[in-house]
Amino acid sequence: MNSLTEENYLKALFNIANETGEVNVNELSRRLQIKMPTVTSMMKKLAQKKLVHYESYKPLHLTEKGKKEAGLIIRKHRLTEMFLVDKMKFGWEDVHDIAEQIEHIQSVVFFEKMEELLGYPKVDPHGSPIPDRNGKVVWKDYSKLSDCKVGETVRLSAVINTSSEFLKFLNSREMRLGLKIRIRSIEPFDKSIIVSYGKRQAEVLSNVVCERLLVEKDA
Amino acid sequence: MNSLTEENYLKALFNIANETGEVNVNELSRRLQIKMPTVTSMMKKLAQKKLVHYESYKPLHLTEKGKKEAGLIIRKHRLTEMFLVDKMKFGWEDVHDIAEQIEHIQSVVFFEKMEELLGYPKVDPHGSPIPDRNGKVVWKDYSKLSDCKVGETVRLSAVINTSSEFLKFLNSREMRLGLKIRIRSIEPFDKSIIVSYGKRQAEVLSNVVCERLLVEKDA
DNA sequence: AGATTTTGTTAGACGAATCTAACTTATTAC
DNA sequence: GTAATAAGTTAGATTCGTCTAACAAAATCT
Ligand SMILES: [Mn+2]
Ligand SMILES: [Mn+2]
Ligand SMILES: [Mn+2]
Ligand SMILES: [Mn+2]
């Protein structure tokens, strides 16, 4: 149906919209590392296929059809990441690039089997929700760790912007999803915070790090 | 390095050479369902890349480099098939089409991990040998069941021409790799044979079937 | 408001992989 | 050994996804 190339555009449109609200040609170009004229012409093509609403100089929007197809690719991506971590024992920092390729495999049963073997997981190894069979995805309303107050105890539920470097940094601090974290103090000057978790009593986390950590306040 | 398209040509060249000795443009065209002029121009391209020896109107040959690269793709294909059967519980009749896609995934660790999880298997689910890390592959010298004599007891070791239909036929007769088979009689007229195995005492197998079953004489 | 910068579009080209139509070489049949 | 058929090549076109250069519109700065 859609080419691998088209799939990557759809996915980027979906993800950017989710992160920053509005999508424009420039941002899409930056994200996909593809020059703007190429992006413009692909948008016209996707518009013809009724996957994108396109008007010159206006922000880009996926149609409902486009959202669904994008959601289904992201579903395959996230199921794959979960499979690689759970069943193939990869680290969470090593799965994205492989999933980026496997998400394009055309085989319904392949991903159904994955899902079954995984026990119908709701989230991927980075805490992002796995879209359902219709491509629909719902984010829980997590808070950023950087928005929490002194004294609170929270649970690490997801990470934003899952670069390998960032995930390795978290590994080096023994931080993983599900971790219970207590906020001991916040430095007003640079908004760095001191937290305790596991066996670590006073770990300093910069604001840059805290803004990428999504937490749930414990019930 | 090589495109997905080039990889499929290399694999076909390798497989046809293995099956029928000589490869020509016509056969490659038939196998890949690609018209002859397209094949000719790809051969010129692969010749430039030193993967194929090409001379107009002459049979086609992979270079050593070409054999190695083809072997490595087939390695990925067969490891994948084994993984799908062993770890993901697919039937041997359902894995080829998925493997046809996954063989093109670019990730050394992905296939290393597969191999490790599988315990370094020597053959794929159809009994074909898995090439080593250098793309080298060695076939054991199996016999065709159709070449065996009355009274012999053999072990089913591999199947030739692994179409889904043929494998489903074998499933329906409860035939699988490793099965011990005794040859009870051979009908001279059509070379069909009567065999016994497992709980089946007198199963008729046509010559067409027997020519596709590779067996080892039991030690 | 006008100048400058950023963003986006148009036009034209290119490589990869495919095709069809026409022609050539090799093989097979008689 | 010539005629017919099959196999292979050449030439030219097409689609996809990409690019650069040039131009146009929108946003930002002073
Ligand atoms: Mn990912
Ligand atoms: Mn991708
Ligand atoms: Mn196969
Ligand atoms: Mn393939």
PDB file of N, CA, C and O in Angstrom, chain B residues 91-146:
ATOM      1  N   GLY B  91       4.596 -22.210  11.952  1.00  0.00           N
ATOM      2  CA  GLY B  91       4.804 -23.461  11.241  1.00  0.00           C
ATOM      3  C   GLY B  91       5.840 -23.286  10.148  1.00  0.00           C
ATOM      4  O   GLY B  91       6.014 -22.178   9.637  1.00  0.00           O
ATOM      5  N   TRP B  92       6.517 -24.377   9.774  1.00  0.00           N
ATOM      6  CA  TRP B  92       7.577 -24.284   8.754  1.00  0.00           C
ATOM      7  C   TRP B  92       7.042 -23.850   7.398  1.00  0.00           C
ATOM      8  O   TRP B  92       7.805 -23.451   6.528  1.00  0.00           O
ATOM      9  N   GLU B  93       5.725 -23.945   7.202  1.00  0.00           N
ATOM     10  CA  GLU B  93       5.123 -23.522   5.938  1.00  0.00           C
ATOM     11  C   GLU B  93       4.836 -22.015   5.905  1.00  0.00           C
ATOM     12  O   GLU B  93       4.483 -21.471   4.870  1.00  0.00           O
ATOM     13  N   ASP B  94       5.018 -21.333   7.022  1.00  0.00           N
ATOM     14  CA  ASP B  94       4.621 -19.919   7.089  1.00  0.00           C
ATOM     15  C   ASP B  94       5.777 -18.939   7.219  1.00  0.00           C
ATOM     16  O   ASP B  94       5.560 -17.742   7.341  1.00  0.00           O
ATOM     17  N   VAL B  95       7.006 -19.436   7.231  1.00  0.00           N
ATOM     18  CA  VAL B  95       8.105 -18.545   7.592  1.00  0.00           C
ATOM     19  C   VAL B  95       8.844 -17.914   6.411  1.00  0.00           C
ATOM     20  O   VAL B  95       9.473 -16.864   6.553  1.00  0.00           O
ATOM     21  N   HIS B  96       8.719 -18.522   5.228  1.00  0.00           N
ATOM     22  CA  HIS B  96       9.561 -18.053   4.122  1.00  0.00           C
ATOM     23  C   HIS B  96       9.295 -16.590   3.735  1.00  0.00           C
ATOM     24  O   HIS B  96      10.234 -15.807   3.570  1.00  0.00           O
ATOM     25  N   ASP B  97       8.038 -16.227   3.588  1.00  0.00           N
ATOM     26  CA  ASP B  97       7.719 -14.874   3.131  1.00  0.00           C
ATOM     27  C   ASP B  97       8.154 -13.797   4.124  1.00  0.00           C
ATOM     28  O   ASP B  97       8.584 -12.708   3.725  1.00  0.00           O
ATOM     29  N   ILE B  98       8.045 -14.098   5.398  1.00  0.00           N
ATOM     30  CA  ILE B  98       8.506 -13.134   6.410  1.00  0.00           C
ATOM     31  C   ILE B  98      10.026 -13.041   6.361  1.00  0.00           C
ATOM     32  O   ILE B  98      10.592 -11.937   6.373  1.00  0.00           O
ATOM     33  N   ALA B  99      10.688 -14.191   6.260  1.00  0.00           N
ATOM     34  CA  ALA B  99      12.158 -14.198   6.208  1.00  0.00           C
ATOM     35  C   ALA B  99      12.673 -13.461   4.971  1.00  0.00           C
ATOM     36  O   ALA B  99      13.721 -12.820   5.005  1.00  0.00           O
ATOM     37  N   GLU B 100      11.895 -13.543   3.898  1.00  0.00           N
ATOM     38  CA  GLU B 100      12.251 -12.849   2.656  1.00  0.00           C
ATOM     39  C   GLU B 100      12.404 -11.346   2.889  1.00  0.00           C
ATOM     40  O   GLU B 100      13.181 -10.675   2.211  1.00  0.00           O
ATOM     41  N   GLN B 101      11.670 -10.827   3.846  1.00  0.00           N
ATOM     42  CA  GLN B 101      11.772  -9.409   4.184  1.00  0.00           C
ATOM     43  C   GLN B 101      12.829  -9.152   5.254  1.00  0.00           C
ATOM     44  O   GLN B 101      13.630  -8.229   5.147  1.00  0.00           O
ATOM     45  N   ILE B 102      12.825  -9.974   6.294  1.00  0.00           N
ATOM     46  CA  ILE B 102      13.722  -9.713   7.429  1.00  0.00           C
ATOM     47  C   ILE B 102      15.182  -9.914   7.048  1.00  0.00           C
ATOM     48  O   ILE B 102      16.077  -9.314   7.633  1.00  0.00           O
ATOM     49  N   GLU B 103      15.451 -10.746   6.043  1.00  0.00           N
ATOM     50  CA  GLU B 103      16.833 -10.970   5.601  1.00  0.00           C
ATOM     51  C   GLU B 103      17.536  -9.676   5.189  1.00  0.00           C
ATOM     52  O   GLU B 103      18.754  -9.636   5.109  1.00  0.00           O
ATOM     53  N   HIS B 104      16.754  -8.629   4.920  1.00  0.00           N
ATOM     54  CA  HIS B 104      17.369  -7.367   4.483  1.00  0.00           C
ATOM     55  C   HIS B 104      17.617  -6.377   5.616  1.00  0.00           C
ATOM     56  O   HIS B 104      18.116  -5.277   5.372  1.00  0.00           O
ATOM     57  N   ILE B 105      17.279  -6.753   6.836  1.00  0.00           N
ATOM     58  CA  ILE B 105      17.520  -5.864   7.981  1.00  0.00           C
ATOM     59  C   ILE B 105      19.026  -5.674   8.149  1.00  0.00           C
ATOM     60  O   ILE B 105      19.793  -6.623   8.129  1.00  0.00           O
ATOM     61  N   GLN B 106      19.423  -4.399   8.278  1.00  0.00           N
ATOM     62  CA  GLN B 106      20.835  -4.066   8.447  1.00  0.00           C
ATOM     63  C   GLN B 106      21.135  -3.910   9.925  1.00  0.00           C
ATOM     64  O   GLN B 106      20.919  -2.857  10.501  1.00  0.00           O
ATOM     65  N   SER B 107      21.608  -4.960  10.533  1.00  0.00           N
ATOM     66  CA  SER B 107      22.008  -4.895  11.936  1.00  0.00           C
ATOM     67  C   SER B 107      22.745  -6.174  12.275  1.00  0.00           C
ATOM     68  O   SER B 107      22.161  -7.248  12.327  1.00  0.00           O
ATOM     69  N   VAL B 108      24.043  -6.043  12.507  1.00  0.00           N
ATOM     70  CA  VAL B 108      24.835  -7.229  12.815  1.00  0.00           C
ATOM     71  C   VAL B 108      24.353  -7.863  14.121  1.00  0.00           C
ATOM     72  O   VAL B 108      24.106  -9.062  14.189  1.00  0.00           O
ATOM     73  N   VAL B 109      24.194  -7.035  15.151  1.00  0.00           N
ATOM     74  CA  VAL B 109      23.816  -7.591  16.465  1.00  0.00           C
ATOM     75  C   VAL B 109      22.493  -8.326  16.438  1.00  0.00           C
ATOM     76  O   VAL B 109      22.309  -9.312  17.140  1.00  0.00           O
ATOM     77  N   PHE B 110      21.552  -7.842  15.629  1.00  0.00           N
ATOM     78  CA  PHE B 110      20.236  -8.462  15.582  1.00  0.00           C
ATOM     79  C   PHE B 110      20.351  -9.943  15.226  1.00  0.00           C
ATOM     80  O   PHE B 110      19.773 -10.807  15.881  1.00  0.00           O
ATOM     81  N   PHE B 111      21.131 -10.247  14.215  1.00  0.00           N
ATOM     82  CA  PHE B 111      21.252 -11.643  13.776  1.00  0.00           C
ATOM     83  C   PHE B 111      22.191 -12.435  14.687  1.00  0.00           C
ATOM     84  O   PHE B 111      22.004 -13.636  14.877  1.00  0.00           O
ATOM     85  N   GLU B 112      23.184 -11.739  15.255  1.00  0.00           N
ATOM     86  CA  GLU B 112      24.041 -12.420  16.233  1.00  0.00           C
ATOM     87  C   GLU B 112      23.221 -12.883  17.430  1.00  0.00           C
ATOM     88  O   GLU B 112      23.384 -13.998  17.932  1.00  0.00           O
ATOM     89  N   LYS B 113      22.321 -12.000  17.867  1.00  0.00           N
ATOM     90  CA  LYS B 113      21.473 -12.326  19.016  1.00  0.00           C
ATOM     91  C   LYS B 113      20.555 -13.498  18.692  1.00  0.00           C
ATOM     92  O   LYS B 113      20.391 -14.419  19.489  1.00  0.00           O
ATOM     93  N   MET B 114      19.968 -13.453  17.498  1.00  0.00           N
ATOM     94  CA  MET B 114      19.128 -14.559  17.040  1.00  0.00           C
ATOM     95  C   MET B 114      19.887 -15.863  17.121  1.00  0.00           C
ATOM     96  O   MET B 114      19.417 -16.842  17.684  1.00  0.00           O
ATOM     97  N   GLU B 115      21.082 -15.840  16.527  1.00  0.00           N
ATOM     98  CA  GLU B 115      21.881 -17.057  16.468  1.00  0.00           C
ATOM     99  C   GLU B 115      22.188 -17.580  17.865  1.00  0.00           C
ATOM    100  O   GLU B 115      22.075 -18.781  18.136  1.00  0.00           O
ATOM    101  N   GLU B 116      22.524 -16.656  18.761  1.00  0.00           N
ATOM    102  CA  GLU B 116      22.852 -17.034  20.132  1.00  0.00           C
ATOM    103  C   GLU B 116      21.633 -17.655  20.824  1.00  0.00           C
ATOM    104  O   GLU B 116      21.725 -18.727  21.429  1.00  0.00           O
ATOM    105  N   LEU B 117      20.474 -16.974  20.699  1.00  0.00           N
ATOM    106  CA  LEU B 117      19.254 -17.480  21.337  1.00  0.00           C
ATOM    107  C   LEU B 117      18.880 -18.862  20.792  1.00  0.00           C
ATOM    108  O   LEU B 117      18.294 -19.683  21.498  1.00  0.00           O
ATOM    109  N   LEU B 118      19.210 -19.102  19.542  1.00  0.00           N
ATOM    110  CA  LEU B 118      18.868 -20.382  18.915  1.00  0.00           C
ATOM    111  C   LEU B 118      19.905 -21.475  19.232  1.00  0.00           C
ATOM    112  O   LEU B 118      19.703 -22.635  18.887  1.00  0.00           O
ATOM    113  N   GLY B 119      21.020 -21.055  19.873  1.00  0.00           N
ATOM    114  CA  GLY B 119      22.060 -22.040  20.175  1.00  0.00           C
ATOM    115  C   GLY B 119      22.875 -22.445  18.964  1.00  0.00           C
ATOM    116  O   GLY B 119      23.246 -23.608  18.814  1.00  0.00           O
ATOM    117  N   TYR B 120      23.164 -21.484  18.085  1.00  0.00           N
ATOM    118  CA  TYR B 120      24.033 -21.710  16.919  1.00  0.00           C
ATOM    119  C   TYR B 120      23.585 -22.906  16.076  1.00  0.00           C
ATOM    120  O   TYR B 120      24.317 -23.907  15.952  1.00  0.00           O
ATOM    121  N   PRO B 121      22.399 -22.795  15.503  1.00  0.00           N
ATOM    122  CA  PRO B 121      21.859 -23.910  14.707  1.00  0.00           C
ATOM    123  C   PRO B 121      22.654 -24.092  13.417  1.00  0.00           C
ATOM    124  O   PRO B 121      23.218 -23.148  12.891  1.00  0.00           O
ATOM    125  N   LYS B 122      22.676 -25.327  12.925  1.00  0.00           N
ATOM    126  CA  LYS B 122      23.408 -25.636  11.693  1.00  0.00           C
ATOM    127  C   LYS B 122      22.489 -25.637  10.471  1.00  0.00           C
ATOM    128  O   LYS B 122      22.956 -25.510   9.341  1.00  0.00           O
ATOM    129  N   VAL B 123      21.209 -25.870  10.670  1.00  0.00           N
ATOM    130  CA  VAL B 123      20.271 -25.940   9.547  1.00  0.00           C
ATOM    131  C   VAL B 123      19.012 -25.135   9.847  1.00  0.00           C
ATOM    132  O   VAL B 123      18.715 -24.832  10.989  1.00  0.00           O
ATOM    133  N   ASP B 124      18.282 -24.779   8.787  1.00  0.00           N
ATOM    134  CA  ASP B 124      17.029 -24.044   8.941  1.00  0.00           C
ATOM    135  C   ASP B 124      15.866 -25.035   9.083  1.00  0.00           C
ATOM    136  O   ASP B 124      16.086 -26.247   9.090  1.00  0.00           O
ATOM    137  N   PRO B 125      14.648 -24.559   9.228  1.00  0.00           N
ATOM    138  CA  PRO B 125      13.536 -25.492   9.508  1.00  0.00           C
ATOM    139  C   PRO B 125      13.227 -26.433   8.350  1.00  0.00           C
ATOM    140  O   PRO B 125      12.452 -27.372   8.517  1.00  0.00           O
ATOM    141  N   HIS B 126      13.794 -26.185   7.181  1.00  0.00           N
ATOM    142  CA  HIS B 126      13.570 -27.076   6.039  1.00  0.00           C
ATOM    143  C   HIS B 126      14.766 -27.974   5.788  1.00  0.00           C
ATOM    144  O   HIS B 126      14.818 -28.680   4.782  1.00  0.00           O
ATOM    145  N   GLY B 127      15.746 -27.919   6.691  1.00  0.00           N
ATOM    146  CA  GLY B 127      16.910 -28.785   6.577  1.00  0.00           C
ATOM    147  C   GLY B 127      18.040 -28.199   5.748  1.00  0.00           C
ATOM    148  O   GLY B 127      19.073 -28.835   5.574  1.00  0.00           O
ATOM    149  N   SER B 128      17.867 -26.980   5.240  1.00  0.00           N
ATOM    150  CA  SER B 128      18.948 -26.353   4.481  1.00  0.00           C
ATOM    151  C   SER B 128      20.009 -25.823   5.438  1.00  0.00           C
ATOM    152  O   SER B 128      19.677 -25.281   6.487  1.00  0.00           O
ATOM    153  N   PRO B 129      21.281 -25.966   5.073  1.00  0.00           N
ATOM    154  CA  PRO B 129      22.348 -25.538   5.979  1.00  0.00           C
ATOM    155  C   PRO B 129      22.404 -24.018   6.103  1.00  0.00           C
ATOM    156  O   PRO B 129      22.149 -23.298   5.135  1.00  0.00           O
ATOM    157  N   ILE B 130      22.716 -23.525   7.283  1.00  0.00           N
ATOM    158  CA  ILE B 130      22.878 -22.091   7.520  1.00  0.00           C
ATOM    159  C   ILE B 130      24.329 -21.716   7.257  1.00  0.00           C
ATOM    160  O   ILE B 130      25.228 -22.253   7.907  1.00  0.00           O
ATOM    161  N   PRO B 131      24.587 -20.817   6.301  1.00  0.00           N
ATOM    162  CA  PRO B 131      25.972 -20.407   6.014  1.00  0.00           C
ATOM    163  C   PRO B 131      26.643 -19.835   7.260  1.00  0.00           C
ATOM    164  O   PRO B 131      25.974 -19.279   8.126  1.00  0.00           O
ATOM    165  N   ASP B 132      27.956 -19.969   7.333  1.00  0.00           N
ATOM    166  CA  ASP B 132      28.689 -19.439   8.483  1.00  0.00           C
ATOM    167  C   ASP B 132      28.909 -17.932   8.356  1.00  0.00           C
ATOM    168  O   ASP B 132      28.442 -17.314   7.407  1.00  0.00           O
ATOM    169  N   ARG B 133      29.618 -17.345   9.316  1.00  0.00           N
ATOM    170  CA  ARG B 133      29.807 -15.877   9.353  1.00  0.00           C
ATOM    171  C   ARG B 133      30.552 -15.359   8.121  1.00  0.00           C
ATOM    172  O   ARG B 133      30.592 -14.161   7.879  1.00  0.00           O
ATOM    173  N   ASN B 134      31.173 -16.238   7.359  1.00  0.00           N
ATOM    174  CA  ASN B 134      31.831 -15.810   6.120  1.00  0.00           C
ATOM    175  C   ASN B 134      31.001 -16.105   4.885  1.00  0.00           C
ATOM    176  O   ASN B 134      31.475 -15.969   3.759  1.00  0.00           O
ATOM    177  N   GLY B 135      29.761 -16.543   5.105  1.00  0.00           N
ATOM    178  CA  GLY B 135      28.889 -16.821   3.969  1.00  0.00           C
ATOM    179  C   GLY B 135      29.116 -18.190   3.349  1.00  0.00           C
ATOM    180  O   GLY B 135      28.480 -18.530   2.359  1.00  0.00           O
ATOM    181  N   LYS B 136      30.017 -18.962   3.934  1.00  0.00           N
ATOM    182  CA  LYS B 136      30.319 -20.301   3.390  1.00  0.00           C
ATOM    183  C   LYS B 136      29.249 -21.292   3.832  1.00  0.00           C
ATOM    184  O   LYS B 136      28.813 -21.285   4.973  1.00  0.00           O
ATOM    185  N   VAL B 137      28.854 -22.141   2.894  1.00  0.00           N
ATOM    186  CA  VAL B 137      27.812 -23.114   3.205  1.00  0.00           C
ATOM    187  C   VAL B 137      28.209 -24.477   2.652  1.00  0.00           C
ATOM    188  O   VAL B 137      28.771 -24.571   1.549  1.00  0.00           O
ATOM    189  N   VAL B 138      27.983 -25.516   3.410  1.00  0.00           N
ATOM    190  CA  VAL B 138      28.289 -26.880   2.949  1.00  0.00           C
ATOM    191  C   VAL B 138      27.042 -27.747   3.081  1.00  0.00           C
ATOM    192  O   VAL B 138      26.436 -27.811   4.147  1.00  0.00           O
ATOM    193  N   TRP B 139      26.671 -28.388   1.977  1.00  0.00           N
ATOM    194  CA  TRP B 139      25.553 -29.333   2.005  1.00  0.00           C
ATOM    195  C   TRP B 139      26.078 -30.717   2.339  1.00  0.00           C
ATOM    196  O   TRP B 139      27.068 -31.176   1.768  1.00  0.00           O
ATOM    197  N   LYS B 140      25.420 -31.371   3.264  1.00  0.00           N
ATOM    198  CA  LYS B 140      25.697 -32.784   3.480  1.00  0.00           C
ATOM    199  C   LYS B 140      25.230 -33.536   2.240  1.00  0.00           C
ATOM    200  O   LYS B 140      24.364 -33.066   1.503  1.00  0.00           O
ATOM    201  N   ASP B 141      25.779 -34.743   2.018  1.00  0.00           N
ATOM    202  CA  ASP B 141      25.335 -35.447   0.818  1.00  0.00           C
ATOM    203  C   ASP B 141      24.163 -36.382   1.113  1.00  0.00           C
ATOM    204  O   ASP B 141      24.327 -37.573   1.368  1.00  0.00           O
ATOM    205  N   TYR B 142      22.998 -35.767   1.114  1.00  0.00           N
ATOM    206  CA  TYR B 142      21.766 -36.497   1.299  1.00  0.00           C
ATOM    207  C   TYR B 142      21.390 -37.238   0.020  1.00  0.00           C
ATOM    208  O   TYR B 142      21.846 -36.890  -1.067  1.00  0.00           O
ATOM    209  N   SER B 143      20.517 -38.253   0.149  1.00  0.00           N
ATOM    210  CA  SER B 143      19.925 -38.885  -1.032  1.00  0.00           C
ATOM    211  C   SER B 143      18.485 -38.426  -1.151  1.00  0.00           C
ATOM    212  O   SER B 143      17.849 -38.066  -0.160  1.00  0.00           O
ATOM    213  N   LYS B 144      17.993 -38.497  -2.382  1.00  0.00           N
ATOM    214  CA  LYS B 144      16.560 -38.316  -2.553  1.00  0.00           C
ATOM    215  C   LYS B 144      15.845 -39.588  -2.120  1.00  0.00           C
ATOM    216  O   LYS B 144      16.347 -40.690  -2.386  1.00  0.00           O
ATOM    217  N   LEU B 145      14.692 -39.426  -1.513  1.00  0.00           N
ATOM    218  CA  LEU B 145      13.919 -40.616  -1.127  1.00  0.00           C
ATOM    219  C   LEU B 145      13.592 -41.456  -2.366  1.00  0.00           C
ATOM    220  O   LEU B 145      13.538 -42.686  -2.309  1.00  0.00           O
ATOM    221  N   SER B 146      13.435 -40.760  -3.489  1.00  0.00           N
ATOM    222  CA  SER B 146      13.101 -41.459  -4.741  1.00  0.00           C
ATOM    223  C   SER B 146      14.243 -42.353  -5.236  1.00  0.00           C
ATOM    224  O   SER B 146      14.037 -43.191  -6.122  1.00  0.00           O
TER     225      SER B 146
END
